[in-house]
Tab-separated table of C-alpha atoms and ligand atoms in Angstrom:
chain	number	residue	atom	x	y	z
Y	1	MET	CA	11.250	-27.292	-13.298
Y	2	LEU	CA	12.544	-26.299	-16.615
Y	3	LYS	CA	12.721	-22.220	-17.364
Y	4	ILE	CA	13.513	-21.513	-20.458
Y	5	SER	CA	14.189	-18.548	-22.393
Y	6	ILE	CA	13.463	-18.932	-26.333
Y	7	LEU	CA	15.720	-16.909	-28.327
Y	8	GLY	CA	14.072	-16.649	-31.633
Y	9	SER	CA	10.340	-17.154	-30.525
Y	10	THR	CA	8.240	-15.982	-33.556
Y	11	GLY	CA	10.291	-18.035	-36.336
Y	12	SER	CA	10.025	-21.631	-37.472
Y	13	ILE	CA	12.083	-23.573	-34.858
Y	14	GLY	CA	10.425	-20.996	-32.027
Y	15	THR	CA	6.683	-21.412	-32.478
Y	16	GLN	CA	7.138	-25.014	-32.773
Y	17	ALA	CA	9.411	-24.916	-29.624
Y	18	LEU	CA	6.210	-23.126	-28.023
Y	19	ASP	CA	3.698	-25.936	-29.466
Y	20	VAL	CA	5.951	-28.584	-27.844
Y	21	ILE	CA	5.652	-26.826	-24.371
Y	22	ASP	CA	2.293	-26.431	-24.484
Y	23	LYS	CA	1.510	-30.057	-25.638
Y	24	LEU	CA	4.185	-31.477	-23.028
Y	25	ASN	CA	2.562	-32.532	-19.666
Y	26	LEU	CA	5.539	-30.823	-17.634
Y	27	GLU	CA	5.984	-28.197	-15.404
Y	28	ILE	CA	7.618	-25.625	-17.917
Y	29	LYS	CA	8.159	-21.824	-17.666
Y	30	VAL	CA	8.921	-19.508	-20.185
Y	31	ASN	CA	10.612	-16.715	-18.828
Y	32	SER	CA	11.909	-14.920	-21.528
Y	33	LEU	CA	11.534	-14.666	-25.122
Y	34	ALA	CA	13.521	-12.694	-27.776
Y	35	VAL	CA	12.623	-11.702	-31.556
Y	36	TYR	CA	14.210	-9.783	-34.267
Y	37	ARG	CA	11.149	-7.611	-35.335
Y	38	ASN	CA	8.148	-9.725	-35.660
Y	39	ILE	CA	6.371	-7.452	-32.630
Y	40	GLN	CA	2.617	-8.610	-33.608
Y	41	LEU	CA	3.087	-12.357	-32.794
Y	42	LEU	CA	5.340	-11.572	-30.149
Y	43	GLU	CA	2.631	-9.588	-28.413
Y	44	ASN	CA	0.158	-12.540	-28.449
Y	45	GLN	CA	3.107	-14.726	-27.341
Y	46	ILE	CA	3.499	-12.694	-24.631
Y	47	ARG	CA	0.282	-12.580	-23.485
Y	48	HIS	CA	0.081	-16.225	-23.695
Y	49	TYR	CA	2.847	-17.156	-21.915
Y	50	ARG	CA	3.677	-14.163	-19.494
Y	51	PRO	CA	7.354	-14.094	-19.466
Y	52	HIS	CA	9.324	-11.701	-17.318
Y	53	TYR	CA	11.701	-10.754	-19.898
Y	54	VAL	CA	11.416	-9.763	-23.710
Y	55	ALA	CA	14.078	-8.895	-25.841
Y	56	VAL	CA	13.695	-6.982	-29.349
Y	57	PHE	CA	16.788	-6.681	-31.734
Y	58	ASP	CA	15.095	-4.006	-33.693
Y	59	LEU	CA	15.059	-0.805	-31.674
Y	60	ASN	CA	12.002	0.751	-32.976
Y	61	ALA	CA	9.979	-2.527	-32.704
Y	62	ALA	CA	11.190	-2.390	-29.358
Y	63	LYS	CA	9.883	0.613	-28.771
Y	64	ASP	CA	6.278	-0.222	-29.986
Y	65	LEU	CA	6.366	-3.163	-28.498
Y	66	LYS	CA	6.842	-1.289	-25.099
Y	67	VAL	CA	3.544	0.864	-25.794
Y	68	LYS	CA	1.543	-2.272	-26.865
Y	69	THR	CA	2.433	-4.222	-23.542
Y	70	ARG	CA	2.074	-1.307	-21.060
Y	71	ASP	CA	-1.048	-3.250	-19.319
Y	72	LEU	CA	1.365	-6.177	-18.882
Y	73	ASP	CA	3.996	-6.934	-16.058
Y	74	VAL	CA	6.998	-7.343	-18.447
Y	75	GLU	CA	10.440	-5.742	-18.885
Y	76	ILE	CA	11.581	-4.798	-22.530
Y	77	LEU	CA	15.087	-4.769	-23.343
Y	78	GLN	CA	16.546	-3.789	-26.800
Y	79	GLY	CA	18.967	-4.886	-29.145
Y	80	ASP	CA	21.897	-6.909	-29.061
Y	81	TYR	CA	22.211	-6.439	-24.922
Y	82	GLY	CA	19.056	-7.550	-24.621
Y	83	VAL	CA	19.029	-10.742	-26.140
Y	84	GLU	CA	22.499	-11.278	-24.532
Y	85	TYR	CA	20.967	-10.432	-21.205
Y	86	LEU	CA	18.245	-13.095	-21.579
Y	87	ALA	CA	20.512	-15.790	-22.554
Y	88	ALA	CA	23.054	-15.079	-19.389
Y	89	SER	CA	19.894	-14.609	-16.754
Y	90	GLU	CA	19.169	-16.351	-13.841
Y	91	GLU	CA	15.844	-16.290	-14.532
Y	92	ASN	CA	16.224	-19.353	-16.909
Y	93	ASN	CA	18.023	-23.205	-16.503
Y	94	ILE	CA	18.039	-23.478	-20.169
Y	95	VAL	CA	18.491	-21.740	-23.531
Y	96	LEU	CA	16.444	-22.387	-26.524
Y	97	ASN	CA	18.524	-20.420	-29.214
Y	98	ALA	CA	16.698	-20.273	-32.334
Y	99	VAL	CA	17.977	-17.210	-33.750
Y	100	THR	CA	18.476	-16.881	-37.427
Y	101	GLY	CA	22.181	-15.845	-38.845
Y	102	VAL	CA	25.036	-15.037	-37.026
Y	103	ALA	CA	23.745	-12.827	-34.889
Y	104	GLY	CA	22.876	-16.319	-32.585
Y	105	LEU	CA	26.675	-16.493	-31.912
Y	106	LYS	CA	26.971	-13.817	-29.406
Y	107	PRO	CA	23.484	-15.475	-27.286
Y	108	SER	CA	25.075	-18.844	-27.525
Y	109	ILE	CA	28.504	-17.620	-26.279
Y	110	ALA	CA	26.575	-15.901	-23.275
Y	111	THR	CA	24.640	-18.874	-22.589
Y	112	LEU	CA	27.431	-20.897	-22.191
Y	113	LYS	CA	29.532	-18.362	-20.023
Y	114	ALA	CA	26.573	-18.701	-17.559
Y	115	GLY	CA	26.988	-22.098	-17.324
Y	116	LYS	CA	23.987	-23.521	-18.633
Y	117	LYS	CA	22.536	-25.770	-20.708
Y	118	LEU	CA	22.177	-24.423	-24.564
Y	119	ALA	CA	19.557	-26.255	-26.469
Y	120	LEU	CA	20.787	-25.048	-29.935
Y	121	ALA	CA	18.976	-24.668	-33.084
Y	122	ASN	CA	21.545	-21.838	-34.488
Y	123	LYS	CA	23.245	-23.220	-37.234
Y	124	GLU	CA	25.950	-20.285	-37.206
Y	125	THR	CA	27.031	-20.733	-34.073
Y	126	MET	CA	29.140	-23.680	-34.736
Y	127	VAL	CA	29.347	-22.949	-38.076
Y	128	THR	CA	31.357	-19.842	-37.523
Y	129	GLY	CA	32.506	-20.299	-34.084
Y	130	GLY	CA	33.008	-24.073	-33.370
Y	131	GLU	CA	36.663	-23.822	-32.309
Y	132	LEU	CA	35.679	-20.986	-29.844
Y	133	ILE	CA	32.546	-22.332	-28.592
Y	134	ASN	CA	34.230	-25.560	-27.492
Y	135	LYS	CA	36.487	-23.429	-25.714
Y	136	ILE	CA	34.222	-21.446	-23.896
Y	137	LYS	CA	31.823	-24.971	-23.225
Y	138	GLN	CA	34.738	-26.454	-21.387
Y	139	SER	CA	35.957	-23.714	-19.422
Y	140	TYR	CA	32.536	-23.211	-18.103
Y	141	LYS	CA	31.668	-26.748	-17.941
Y	142	ALA	CA	28.280	-25.858	-19.999
Y	143	GLU	CA	26.253	-28.255	-22.358
Y	144	ILE	CA	24.756	-28.102	-25.706
Y	145	ILE	CA	21.765	-30.417	-26.848
Y	146	PRO	CA	21.730	-30.199	-30.507
Y	147	VAL	CA	18.178	-29.307	-31.933
Y	148	ASP	CA	18.792	-29.471	-35.606
Y	149	SER	CA	17.033	-32.929	-36.579
Y	150	GLU	CA	20.373	-34.568	-37.603
Y	151	HIS	CA	22.743	-33.400	-34.717
Y	152	SER	CA	19.751	-34.473	-32.803
Y	153	ALA	CA	19.806	-37.897	-34.349
Y	154	ILE	CA	23.525	-38.133	-34.137
Y	155	PHE	CA	23.155	-37.075	-30.412
Y	156	GLN	CA	20.584	-40.065	-29.278
Y	157	CYS	CA	22.650	-42.387	-31.556
Y	158	LEU	CA	26.020	-41.709	-29.634
Y	159	ARG	CA	24.190	-42.765	-26.714
Y	160	ALA	CA	24.435	-46.619	-27.206
Y	161	SER	CA	27.992	-46.892	-27.012
Y	162	ASP	CA	30.864	-44.882	-25.519
Y	163	SER	CA	32.262	-42.496	-27.965
Y	164	ASN	CA	35.692	-43.569	-27.928
Y	165	HIS	CA	34.526	-46.779	-30.056
Y	166	LEU	CA	32.701	-44.335	-32.566
Y	167	LYS	CA	33.691	-45.229	-36.212
Y	168	ARG	CA	31.995	-42.523	-38.422
Y	169	ILE	CA	28.785	-40.210	-38.472
Y	170	ILE	CA	26.552	-40.887	-41.277
Y	171	LEU	CA	24.984	-37.638	-41.836
Y	172	THR	CA	21.691	-37.716	-44.215
Y	173	ALA	CA	20.682	-35.177	-46.497
Y	174	SER	CA	17.267	-35.058	-48.389
Y	175	GLY	CA	19.079	-34.138	-51.431
Y	176	GLY	CA	15.916	-31.514	-51.935
Y	177	PRO	CA	14.696	-30.458	-55.169
Y	178	PHE	CA	17.129	-30.751	-57.775
Y	179	TRP	CA	18.399	-34.116	-56.664
Y	180	GLY	CA	19.009	-35.905	-59.773
Y	181	LEU	CA	19.585	-32.727	-61.851
Y	182	LYS	CA	23.076	-31.800	-63.337
Y	183	THR	CA	24.451	-28.211	-63.547
Y	184	LYS	CA	23.601	-27.635	-67.181
Y	185	ASP	CA	19.920	-28.272	-65.625
Y	186	LEU	CA	20.605	-25.927	-62.757
Y	187	VAL	CA	21.931	-22.491	-64.924
Y	188	ASN	CA	17.825	-21.921	-64.996
Y	189	VAL	CA	16.305	-22.572	-61.809
Y	190	THR	CA	14.188	-19.682	-60.394
Y	191	PRO	CA	13.785	-18.717	-56.649
Y	192	ALA	CA	10.182	-20.225	-56.880
Y	193	GLN	CA	11.471	-23.502	-57.692
Y	194	ALA	CA	14.268	-23.326	-55.205
Y	195	LEU	CA	12.082	-22.635	-52.448
Y	196	ILE	CA	10.244	-25.589	-52.299
Y	197	ASN	CA	11.316	-28.436	-50.030
Y	198	PRO	CA	9.334	-31.623	-50.252
Y	199	ASN	CA	10.003	-32.636	-46.785
Y	200	TRP	CA	10.878	-29.900	-44.487
Y	201	LYS	CA	9.054	-26.575	-43.882
Y	202	MET	CA	11.644	-24.054	-43.250
Y	203	GLY	CA	12.881	-20.839	-43.726
Y	204	ASN	CA	13.885	-19.123	-46.960
Y	205	ARG	CA	17.499	-19.068	-46.658
Y	206	VAL	CA	17.627	-22.997	-45.391
Y	207	THR	CA	15.386	-23.899	-48.047
Y	208	ILE	CA	17.716	-22.713	-50.449
Y	209	ASP	CA	20.742	-23.727	-48.524
Y	210	SER	CA	19.263	-27.396	-48.170
Y	211	SER	CA	18.894	-27.314	-51.837
Y	212	THR	CA	22.281	-26.612	-53.093
Y	213	LEU	CA	23.652	-28.670	-50.386
Y	214	PHE	CA	25.414	-25.734	-48.553
Y	215	ASN	CA	23.268	-26.611	-45.832
Y	216	LYS	CA	24.663	-30.181	-45.478
Y	217	GLY	CA	27.749	-28.463	-45.876
Y	218	MET	CA	26.982	-26.537	-42.613
Y	219	GLU	CA	25.721	-29.702	-41.039
Y	220	VAL	CA	29.250	-31.306	-41.503
Y	221	ILE	CA	30.988	-28.053	-39.930
Y	222	GLU	CA	28.492	-28.271	-37.288
Y	223	ALA	CA	29.147	-32.193	-36.517
Y	224	LYS	CA	32.499	-31.835	-36.615
Y	225	TRP	CA	32.731	-29.286	-33.448
Y	226	LEU	CA	29.608	-30.864	-31.599
Y	227	PHE	CA	30.890	-34.126	-31.484
Y	228	ASN	CA	34.546	-33.622	-31.833
Y	229	VAL	CA	35.337	-36.085	-34.903
Y	230	SER	CA	37.384	-35.190	-37.661
Y	231	THR	CA	35.860	-34.342	-41.061
Y	232	ASP	CA	37.026	-37.562	-42.658
Y	233	MET	CA	34.590	-39.541	-40.245
Y	234	ILE	CA	31.551	-37.504	-41.158
Y	235	ASP	CA	29.604	-39.386	-44.356
Y	236	VAL	CA	26.855	-37.735	-46.306
Y	237	ILE	CA	24.073	-39.748	-47.660
Y	238	ILE	CA	21.214	-39.159	-49.392
Y	239	GLN	CA	17.956	-40.211	-47.750
Y	240	ARG	CA	15.254	-39.365	-50.043
Y	241	GLU	CA	12.585	-39.557	-47.486
Y	242	SER	CA	13.906	-37.747	-44.579
Y	243	ILE	CA	12.920	-40.778	-42.167
Y	244	ILE	CA	16.482	-41.647	-41.148
Y	245	HIS	CA	17.774	-38.483	-39.495
Y	246	SER	CA	21.012	-39.641	-39.375
Y	247	ALA	CA	23.019	-42.310	-38.056
Y	248	VAL	CA	26.219	-43.347	-36.354
Y	249	GLU	CA	28.527	-46.581	-37.263
Y	250	PHE	CA	30.713	-48.120	-34.109
Y	251	GLU	CA	33.968	-49.797	-34.451
Y	252	ASP	CA	32.061	-53.189	-34.485
Y	253	ASN	CA	30.514	-51.971	-37.779
Y	254	ALA	CA	26.796	-51.756	-35.765
Y	255	ILE	CA	24.819	-48.682	-37.153
Y	256	ILE	CA	22.592	-46.829	-34.627
Y	257	ALA	CA	19.922	-44.923	-36.861
Y	258	GLN	CA	17.501	-42.619	-35.287
Y	259	LEU	CA	13.697	-42.747	-37.140
Y	260	GLY	CA	10.709	-40.737	-37.219
Y	261	ILE	CA	8.347	-38.511	-38.897
Y	262	PRO	CA	9.765	-35.617	-40.385
Y	263	ASP	CA	8.728	-32.927	-37.619
Y	264	MET	CA	11.369	-30.589	-35.709
Y	265	ARG	CA	8.909	-31.098	-32.729
Y	266	ILE	CA	10.735	-34.476	-31.950
Y	267	PRO	CA	14.097	-32.972	-31.599
Y	268	ILE	CA	13.327	-29.856	-30.111
Y	269	GLN	CA	11.499	-31.822	-27.420
Y	270	TYR	CA	14.284	-34.060	-26.857
Y	271	ALA	CA	16.161	-31.305	-25.983
Y	272	PHE	CA	13.826	-29.791	-23.431
Y	273	THR	CA	13.410	-33.427	-21.600
Y	274	TYR	CA	17.011	-34.886	-22.251
Y	275	PRO	CA	17.728	-37.424	-21.137
Y	276	LYS	CA	14.065	-38.073	-20.391
Y	277	ARG	CA	11.940	-39.352	-23.354
Y	278	MET	CA	8.305	-38.003	-22.969
Y	279	ILE	CA	5.034	-38.251	-25.284
Y	280	SER	CA	5.209	-36.431	-28.188
Y	281	PRO	CA	2.295	-34.443	-30.371
Y	282	VAL	CA	3.898	-35.871	-33.687
Y	283	ASN	CA	2.598	-39.116	-34.986
Y	284	SER	CA	4.174	-42.196	-34.711
Y	285	LEU	CA	5.798	-43.470	-38.046
Y	286	ASP	CA	4.370	-46.434	-39.700
Y	287	LEU	CA	6.902	-48.169	-41.581
Y	288	ALA	CA	4.573	-50.481	-43.390
Y	289	GLU	CA	3.434	-46.987	-44.886
Y	290	ILE	CA	6.290	-45.771	-45.919
Y	291	SER	CA	7.213	-49.358	-47.325
Y	292	LYS	CA	10.896	-48.262	-48.621
Y	293	LEU	CA	13.816	-45.758	-47.933
Y	294	THR	CA	16.139	-45.297	-50.382
Y	295	PHE	CA	19.615	-44.402	-50.395
Y	296	TYR	CA	22.214	-42.935	-52.714
Y	297	ARG	CA	25.522	-41.051	-52.435
Y	298	PRO	CA	25.460	-37.118	-52.854
Y	299	ASP	CA	26.429	-35.869	-56.515
Y	300	THR	CA	29.334	-33.380	-55.219
Y	301	GLU	CA	30.118	-32.654	-58.586
Y	302	THR	CA	26.934	-31.005	-59.348
Y	303	PHE	CA	26.033	-30.095	-55.888
Y	304	ARG	CA	29.631	-28.148	-55.048
Y	305	CYS	CA	28.476	-26.206	-51.781
Y	306	LEU	CA	28.957	-29.786	-49.887
Y	307	ASP	CA	32.649	-30.137	-50.822
Y	308	LEU	CA	33.396	-26.576	-50.541
Y	309	CYS	CA	32.334	-26.637	-46.973
Y	310	LYS	CA	34.390	-29.427	-46.279
Y	311	GLU	CA	37.340	-27.535	-48.061
Y	312	ALA	CA	36.567	-24.699	-45.887
Y	313	LEU	CA	36.744	-26.790	-42.915
Y	314	LYS	CA	40.126	-28.211	-43.613
Y	315	LYS	CA	41.439	-24.439	-44.204
Y	316	GLY	CA	40.586	-23.936	-40.676
Y	317	GLY	CA	40.615	-19.918	-38.978
Y	318	LEU	CA	37.879	-18.209	-39.874
Y	319	TYR	CA	37.281	-19.857	-43.467
Y	320	THR	CA	33.954	-21.285	-42.298
Y	321	ALA	CA	32.819	-18.053	-41.147
Y	322	ALA	CA	33.577	-16.401	-44.351
Y	323	ILE	CA	31.672	-18.931	-46.194
Y	324	ASN	CA	28.816	-18.641	-44.375
Y	325	GLY	CA	28.564	-14.649	-44.618
Y	326	ALA	CA	29.212	-15.165	-48.355
Y	327	ASP	CA	26.683	-17.909	-48.925
Y	328	GLU	CA	23.799	-15.686	-46.933
Y	329	GLU	CA	24.748	-12.805	-49.431
Y	330	ALA	CA	24.946	-15.009	-52.454
Y	331	VAL	CA	21.305	-16.515	-51.487
Y	332	LYS	CA	19.988	-12.905	-51.119
Y	333	LEU	CA	21.039	-12.046	-54.713
Y	334	PHE	CA	19.812	-15.211	-56.156
Y	335	ILE	CA	15.916	-14.793	-54.386
Y	336	SER	CA	15.803	-11.193	-55.621
Y	337	GLY	CA	16.858	-12.231	-59.215
Y	338	LYS	CA	20.636	-10.593	-59.589
Y	339	ILE	CA	22.282	-13.855	-59.925
Y	340	ARG	CA	21.985	-17.102	-61.588
Y	341	TYR	CA	21.428	-20.185	-59.057
Y	342	THR	CA	24.752	-21.775	-59.903
Y	343	GLU	CA	26.320	-18.939	-59.306
Y	344	ILE	CA	26.048	-19.137	-55.511
Y	345	SER	CA	28.713	-22.065	-55.364
Y	346	GLU	CA	30.755	-20.071	-57.749
Y	347	ILE	CA	31.037	-17.295	-55.571
Y	348	ILE	CA	31.879	-19.301	-52.624
Y	349	GLU	CA	34.528	-21.253	-54.481
Y	350	LYS	CA	35.939	-17.785	-55.491
Y	351	LEU	CA	36.133	-16.490	-52.099
Y	352	ILE	CA	37.938	-19.871	-50.462
Y	353	VAL	CA	40.312	-19.969	-53.478
Y	354	THR	CA	41.350	-16.128	-53.537
Y	355	GLN	CA	41.012	-14.610	-50.112
Y	356	ASP	CA	42.893	-15.070	-47.322
Y	357	TYR	CA	40.951	-16.052	-43.597
Y	358	LYS	CA	43.462	-17.636	-41.935
Y	359	GLY	CA	43.378	-15.971	-38.292
Y	360	GLU	CA	42.575	-16.871	-34.714
Y	361	VAL	CA	38.834	-17.555	-34.144
Y	362	THR	CA	37.767	-15.145	-31.603
Y	363	TYR	CA	34.685	-13.244	-31.625
Y	364	ASP	CA	35.625	-10.137	-33.038
Y	365	ASN	CA	37.578	-11.927	-35.955
Y	366	ILE	CA	34.659	-14.127	-36.826
Y	367	MET	CA	32.474	-10.617	-37.115
Y	368	GLU	CA	34.956	-9.110	-39.418
Y	369	ALA	CA	35.506	-12.169	-41.418
Y	370	ASP	CA	31.600	-12.646	-41.962
Y	371	LYS	CA	31.562	-8.464	-42.920
Y	372	GLU	CA	34.627	-8.904	-45.234
Y	373	ALA	CA	33.193	-12.073	-46.730
Y	374	ARG	CA	29.984	-10.147	-47.297
Y	375	SER	CA	31.586	-7.145	-49.076
Y	376	PHE	CA	33.438	-9.607	-51.656
Y	377	VAL	CA	30.025	-10.932	-52.711
Y	378	PHE	CA	28.688	-7.376	-53.563
Y	379	SER	CA	32.464	-6.512	-54.990
Y	380	MET	CA	31.923	-9.541	-57.458
Y	381	MET	CA	28.963	-7.995	-59.010
Z	1	MN	MN1	19.189	-29.928	-40.798
């Protein structure tokens, strides 16, 4: 039996994961749920799934929830400690980490140290701490199953051969709503325009990050650590329809790709059932209806963030942790109308060029670099 903890259960990935669990014809027990503060929805989830443990980051929200669930047999834990406790709990054998932001790093570490299967949807885990995570994963013999659609695709495609014969990873990107535009057109982009993604329904930061290609840059970093490849083995290609979720090329020049309707429930389900496959609630892809797939090289002159992420990765150390924090703050400033769209990449570039983030990749150093990078962004205002 699959015993699952879902960290970030009220978010986009969390709710889709619960939908997968409802529809899977498989014995699955949701043993624990964790959220930041959306306790209205969390209370409904508790009444439906009856987990033994629940963790809430926000202390006041945790107190409210305790009152609301007095009639139920559930233990409500609080803060950082609660989420870490759930991740390491004996009660589960798989942890879906769908926490938003760098707050997801700690529970990922706790999951791996408990030697468990980590279904990883939190991007920041590998972006900020890839080097550290791989060390922990190895010493505790734990397993990571990627949930991000591209990395799930790569993970699936790699099963076609021995990874020794891998030539390159082809990471696909939709290109976002501003594909085809140039910098002069982007200067006056409004938050409302940037918050639309034609193919995927996602949270605010990742939607903006998809439009700037910062999200793709983060995914290059994730791919490097998840699949242990050199950065120059990862090619990014625009696949406008988001039908090919990524591909790999082997030494014999055979390319294996994973295709499907853009719906996160496919990669989420695969992380749960791997190495098996099961019937999905997602519709089958009708290739004749799609009729054509279009590909382009990314315009890295206009969308600077992709190369900036690669640059940070080459610099190593804590640079990727720093640019992640800086981007998150820059995106918030853009959404609240305080900076222009094009300033997001300018701020990140300035950070990479002027700041020193060489340093050992430890948990404390990552959090420190994250904090410093955020203050750096504010110091520029
Ligand atoms: Mn993705």
